[in-house]
Amino acid sequence: MKIGIMGYGNLGKGIECAIKQNPDMELAAVFSRRNPETVKILTEGVKVYPAEDALKMKDQIDVLILCGGSATDLPVQTPEYAKYFNVVDSFDTHARIPEHFANVDAAAKENGNIAVISCGWDPGMFSLNRLYANCILPQGRDYTFWGKGVSQGHSDAIRRVEGVADGKQYTIPVESALEKVRNGENPDLTTREKHIRECFVVAKEGADKAKIEQEIKSMPNYFADYDTTVHFITEEELQRDHKGIPHGGFVIRSGKTGWNEENSHIIEYSLKLDSNPEFTASVIIACARAAYRMKKEGMAGCKTIFDIAPAYMSPLSGEELRAHML
Amino acid sequence: MKIGIMGYGNLGKGIECAIKQNPDMELAAVFSRRNPETVKILTEGVKVYPAEDALKMKDQIDVLILCGGSATDLPVQTPEYAKYFNVVDSFDTHARIPEHFANVDAAAKENGNIAVISCGWDPGMFSLNRLYANCILPQGRDYTFWGKGVSQGHSDAIRRVEGVADGKQYTIPVESALEKVRNGENPDLTTREKHIRECFVVAKEGADKAKIEQEIKSMPNYFADYDTTVHFITEEELQRDHKGIPHGGFVIRSGKTGWNEENSHIIEYSLKLDSNPEFTASVIIACARAAYRMKKEGMAGCKTIFDIAPAYMSPLSGEELRAHML
């Protein structure tokens, strides 16, 4: 299976690493909007091309992975490339998924391609676990906790505060809330009760730290509704202790069964990830395998992870899966 | 969707309870090998019929749930009933799944029916989580822990010991082993290091308790390879404190990503179940919905949970799922 990568940031690089771990795949080409000569990739013998050259390589690529952003790149790129390629994206603006699906579906169907959208872990594996748990326990409640992990959006928000040179924000689930959910107490939890936000901030020289801290803590949407702590550190400390992009979280459904709903059940799925983009890339690559196979079987159109029979994601045959994994 | 239940033990009763929780389903009939007059069910207005009358009701049943045992019932029943009905079973003899699949597949395909086998949590949801985790993290290790929960097979083994009037056995995962796995230490674990076995035994009057304890602890396959504790209690205590059928467990995959496998990830799925048969029944009922839909779309043959696109298991439409659950 020949894979193309469109966009070589953290996610694109993660895709490249994931391909290396899957012997049934090979990297065919990387496409970038930057000057290809400035883009250094890891795989020997594979070239970087200008994004606009992708169509020329249509016949040498089985699945094109779109690694752009959800805000402006993917809403345009995914429907466009789905005309020419099987594609996979990680579109994660939850509210706009129905619209994105419709646009991509039309393009993919018209051209007989498979397009898998919104792959990753949320949306993605977390969504999948919410779905399965809801199917199994129709009487119940869903809880999703994120973290401990780096929120890119919140880190960006910190860096926009006056006097801030650099910063990183961790989202951390509140352990006592998690425990209540695991115990089947079905608590009603406010935003503040579910997550805390921890900020590591490098202040510019001479900046008013008290003012920075106050401004961060009172920022609407991002921090005001949370218990937020702000630590001032040096740029060296930030680079040394906070350069990773870890993340993770918990999807829990607490439900009842029995004639009088007398029995309680807890289904919990959790992730603890050293590298958010590499894990997302690993999910995407499994979805790319599914896209390739579904296309081969004559299917077409836009799919989400809800529409993919799990066996399509595995390199093993049905016989092997039944014998060794069921 | 009209559901028939073949066999009314703990699992059959669980199916009946699950149908009550799913408004798109109704119970059409219960079939039993016992004298129908002695079988009392919970649903008003539904009748119990002799097992041999099932074929007469072929046109009034969309999916027949087979609630027999894996040792002798299902190897015969599932291929037989798959000729006339869409069926779902919970066949759980892992080693014989390939053979069972082949027999059922032939019967179902020849008659244009869908047969879903080996539904439940292990095989079932645990298998599914092993599969997804292996697809995402090809470089890694799988760990499955069971419990805390009642093992029927081990409880039966206790009751066969001379001098034992009654007994129940709990399988309990070793917490320190679980922690090592969660920490990404990838330990090699012996049988003894993974689970402990706790037995609650009611001795017959005058029985030699020391001899019973010794005999249980040294029983090959069942207990000899484990740290086993034996508690002697009264029949009243057994009835009061140990009448439930709880179970659960953990499926964990610990894997690496990155160009030099420098990043670690932990995927964990866990269940904490008050009632093993009711939870199994709830998975089966979601699979029954999938069977009904797949048949409607013209598919046929034997399927496992690996072959079912998750959306088929939900009562919601694709649009609803994308808008609210992705």
XYZ file of C-alpha atoms in Angstrom, chain A:
326
model
C 0.000 0.000 0.000
C 1.569 3.277 -1.110
C 0.955 6.237 1.167
C 1.287 9.938 0.404
C 1.580 12.593 3.103
C 0.155 16.064 2.486
C 1.679 18.461 5.004
C 4.776 17.686 7.038
C 4.311 19.053 10.548
C 4.094 17.012 13.759
C 1.248 14.908 12.360
C 2.888 14.314 8.983
C 6.074 13.232 10.692
C 4.018 10.904 12.918
C 2.527 9.341 9.783
C 5.999 8.769 8.401
C 7.020 6.993 11.632
C 3.830 4.885 11.646
C 4.439 3.736 8.068
C 7.834 2.431 9.171
C 6.096 0.194 11.736
C 3.697 -1.343 9.214
C 5.424 -3.669 6.736
C 2.435 -3.697 4.352
C 2.863 0.049 3.743
C 5.416 2.265 2.131
C 5.839 6.001 1.900
C 5.498 7.125 -1.714
C 5.840 10.898 -1.391
C 5.578 13.859 0.947
C 3.903 17.059 -0.259
C 4.449 20.426 1.350
C 3.455 24.042 0.813
C 6.926 25.024 1.970
C 9.842 25.009 -0.416
C 10.534 21.247 -0.748
C 14.246 21.838 -0.456
C 13.789 23.145 3.087
C 11.741 20.130 4.216
C 13.921 17.373 5.621
C 12.195 14.018 6.101
C 13.383 10.817 7.774
C 12.763 8.157 5.111
C 15.672 7.505 2.785
C 14.997 7.601 -0.929
C 11.636 9.367 -0.675
C 11.179 12.841 -2.099
C 9.373 15.965 -0.967
C 7.273 17.648 -3.664
C 5.387 20.924 -3.853
C 1.767 20.460 -2.758
C 0.518 21.409 -6.203
C 2.330 18.423 -7.755
C 0.216 15.876 -5.902
C -2.163 15.239 -8.793
C 0.720 14.265 -11.045
C 1.437 11.363 -8.692
C -2.163 10.172 -8.574
C -1.308 6.720 -9.917
C 1.588 6.124 -7.528
C -0.421 6.694 -4.349
C -3.065 4.386 -2.888
C -4.046 6.599 0.036
C -3.230 10.270 0.608
C -3.094 11.360 4.255
C -4.147 14.968 4.771
C -2.228 16.472 7.687
C -3.479 20.044 7.558
C -5.423 21.947 10.210
C -9.160 21.696 10.803
C -9.811 25.423 10.823
C -8.999 26.294 7.224
C -6.969 23.520 5.494
C -9.103 20.389 5.708
C -12.511 21.909 4.864
C -10.991 22.750 1.465
C -8.386 19.995 1.027
C -10.377 16.891 1.911
C -13.253 17.391 -0.569
C -10.754 18.488 -3.225
C -8.318 15.570 -2.912
C -11.146 13.044 -2.440
C -11.854 13.606 -6.134
C -8.519 12.049 -7.083
C -7.361 9.909 -4.158
C -8.516 7.742 -1.323
C -7.904 10.122 1.565
C -7.823 10.125 5.365
C -8.009 13.223 7.548
C -8.189 14.045 11.259
C -10.775 16.822 11.037
C -11.577 17.597 14.667
C -13.983 20.525 14.758
C -16.805 18.436 16.247
C -19.565 20.933 15.450
C -18.695 21.074 11.758
C -18.344 17.327 11.142
C -21.809 16.913 9.510
C -21.059 19.647 6.967
C -17.546 18.340 6.313
C -18.916 14.815 5.883
C -21.473 15.972 3.303
C -18.881 17.852 1.229
C -16.383 15.020 1.292
C -19.015 12.349 0.650
C -20.218 14.035 -2.529
C -16.693 14.352 -3.916
C -15.628 10.826 -2.966
C -18.782 9.146 -4.259
C -18.710 10.953 -7.569
C -15.199 9.729 -8.171
C -15.428 6.262 -6.645
C -12.971 6.952 -3.827
C -13.003 6.265 -0.101
C -12.486 9.208 2.265
C -12.177 8.561 5.983
C -12.617 11.705 8.058
C -12.089 12.640 11.710
C -9.624 9.870 12.549
C -7.538 10.064 15.678
C -8.507 9.649 19.286
C -11.062 12.419 19.857
C -12.746 12.373 17.424
C -11.766 8.784 16.749
C -11.102 6.104 19.337
C -12.913 8.041 22.074
C -15.955 8.447 19.808
C -15.853 4.753 18.987
C -15.821 3.818 22.643
C -18.692 6.179 23.383
C -20.636 4.520 20.565
C -19.998 0.912 21.619
C -20.702 1.708 25.268
C -23.969 3.445 24.357
C -25.075 0.501 22.213
C -24.380 -1.950 25.037
C -25.739 0.124 27.922
C -28.609 2.245 26.598
C -29.511 3.280 30.163
C -26.502 5.159 31.401
C -24.342 8.234 31.412
C -21.217 9.182 29.479
C -18.210 10.901 30.958
C -15.132 12.072 29.061
C -12.055 13.375 30.844
C -8.999 14.672 29.002
C -5.410 14.630 30.171
C -3.016 14.747 31.614
C -1.855 16.425 28.455
C -0.840 19.467 26.536
C -3.625 21.563 25.040
C -2.289 23.365 22.008
C -5.160 25.862 21.991
C -4.675 26.811 25.629
C -0.904 27.038 25.219
C -1.467 29.400 22.294
C -3.848 31.474 24.436
C -1.203 31.858 27.132
C 1.360 33.003 24.592
C -0.968 35.756 23.396
C -1.010 37.367 26.888
C 1.033 40.572 27.113
C 4.394 40.022 28.765
C 4.503 36.276 27.993
C 7.499 34.986 26.006
C 6.488 31.338 25.919
C 4.179 28.908 27.712
C 2.596 25.531 27.883
C -0.691 24.385 29.378
C -1.613 20.977 30.768
C -5.206 19.812 31.098
C -5.513 17.505 34.108
C -8.570 15.467 35.089
C -9.723 15.870 38.683
C -8.915 12.515 40.307
C -11.779 12.651 42.824
C -14.310 13.246 40.030
C -12.894 10.292 38.085
C -13.246 8.119 41.175
C -16.882 9.119 41.682
C -17.640 8.172 38.087
C -15.785 4.855 38.386
C -17.748 4.054 41.524
C -20.983 4.398 39.587
C -22.118 7.455 41.552
C -23.211 9.193 38.315
C -22.271 12.661 39.575
C -23.345 15.880 37.870
C -20.032 17.587 37.269
C -19.409 21.219 36.436
C -16.584 22.234 34.134
C -14.530 23.203 37.197
C -15.113 19.862 38.871
C -13.856 17.827 35.929
C -10.532 19.362 34.927
C -7.846 21.625 36.290
C -5.485 23.661 34.143
C -1.801 23.988 34.920
C 0.239 26.623 33.101
C 4.007 26.931 32.777
C 4.865 30.430 31.695
C 8.077 32.140 30.630
C 7.687 35.870 31.296
C 9.458 38.499 29.235
C 12.105 40.439 31.079
C 10.565 43.064 33.322
C 7.013 41.847 32.780
C 4.465 42.119 35.605
C 4.023 38.476 36.655
C 1.072 39.130 38.945
C -0.733 40.816 36.068
C 0.065 37.929 33.693
C -1.201 35.385 36.209
C -4.374 37.390 36.795
C -4.970 37.788 33.061
C -4.528 34.073 32.380
C -6.753 32.968 35.252
C -9.582 35.286 34.261
C -9.499 34.549 30.512
C -13.062 33.646 29.453
C -13.668 30.211 27.829
C -10.058 29.161 28.240
C -9.380 29.485 31.977
C -12.034 31.418 33.900
C -14.252 28.365 34.437
C -11.404 26.239 35.786
C -9.131 26.062 38.782
C -5.967 27.257 37.106
C -2.446 27.310 38.461
C 0.315 29.388 36.904
C 4.014 28.589 37.370
C 6.673 30.965 36.140
C 9.746 29.184 34.814
C 12.721 30.003 32.627
C 12.903 29.309 28.907
C 15.562 26.674 29.683
C 13.225 24.903 32.104
C 10.434 25.020 29.549
C 12.657 23.462 26.897
C 14.072 20.878 29.275
C 10.918 19.755 31.100
C 8.015 20.562 28.802
C 9.030 19.899 25.232
C 6.922 16.742 24.827
C 3.368 16.618 23.520
C 1.794 14.045 25.839
C -1.952 13.612 26.128
C -4.615 11.101 26.954
C -7.881 10.785 28.772
C -10.753 8.634 29.860
C -14.104 7.702 28.307
C -16.389 6.133 30.866
C -19.957 4.942 30.592
C -21.813 4.049 33.722
C -25.006 2.105 33.073
C -27.682 -0.143 34.493
C -29.140 -3.465 33.446
C -31.707 -5.851 34.891
C -35.490 -5.971 34.905
C -35.560 -3.148 37.466
C -32.154 -1.737 36.520
C -30.737 -3.251 39.683
C -27.243 -3.969 38.332
C -24.539 -1.394 37.605
C -21.763 -1.601 35.066
C -18.766 0.553 34.275
C -17.090 0.548 30.851
C -13.860 2.519 30.805
C -11.456 3.278 27.969
C -8.324 5.233 28.634
C -5.250 6.447 26.812
C -1.890 7.532 28.206
C 0.138 8.931 25.338
C 3.715 10.184 25.244
C 3.070 11.765 21.864
C -0.355 12.991 20.857
C 0.530 13.483 17.156
C 2.260 10.094 16.825
C -0.684 8.273 18.369
C -3.131 10.185 16.156
C -0.968 9.247 13.179
C -1.054 5.593 14.212
C -4.859 5.612 14.231
C -4.892 7.356 10.849
C -2.587 4.757 9.319
C -4.865 1.908 10.478
C -7.781 3.801 8.890
C -5.746 4.208 5.687
C -5.453 0.424 5.475
C -9.223 0.179 5.845
C -9.758 2.834 3.156
C -7.518 0.949 0.738
C -9.388 -2.308 1.303
C -12.853 -0.803 1.163
C -11.995 0.854 -2.143
C -10.709 -2.497 -3.455
C -14.051 -4.058 -2.542
C -15.830 -1.452 -4.628
C -17.097 0.812 -1.879
C -17.029 4.595 -2.223
C -17.894 7.714 -0.271
C -17.098 9.341 3.035
C -16.677 7.106 6.068
C -15.970 7.669 9.720
C -14.557 5.147 12.150
C -18.197 4.243 12.923
C -18.585 2.852 9.401
C -15.458 0.710 9.314
C -15.694 -2.972 10.227
C -12.728 -3.361 12.626
C -11.149 -6.224 10.651
C -10.431 -3.816 7.771
C -7.945 -1.986 9.989
C -5.783 -5.030 10.644
C -3.043 -6.463 8.425
C -4.167 -9.953 9.505
C -6.716 -12.031 7.610
C -10.137 -12.898 9.003
C -8.916 -16.442 9.724
C -5.869 -15.182 11.602
C -7.928 -12.717 13.616
C -10.467 -15.351 14.621
C -7.768 -17.854 15.550
C -5.538 -15.523 17.534
C -7.368 -12.418 18.627
C -11.012 -13.328 19.240
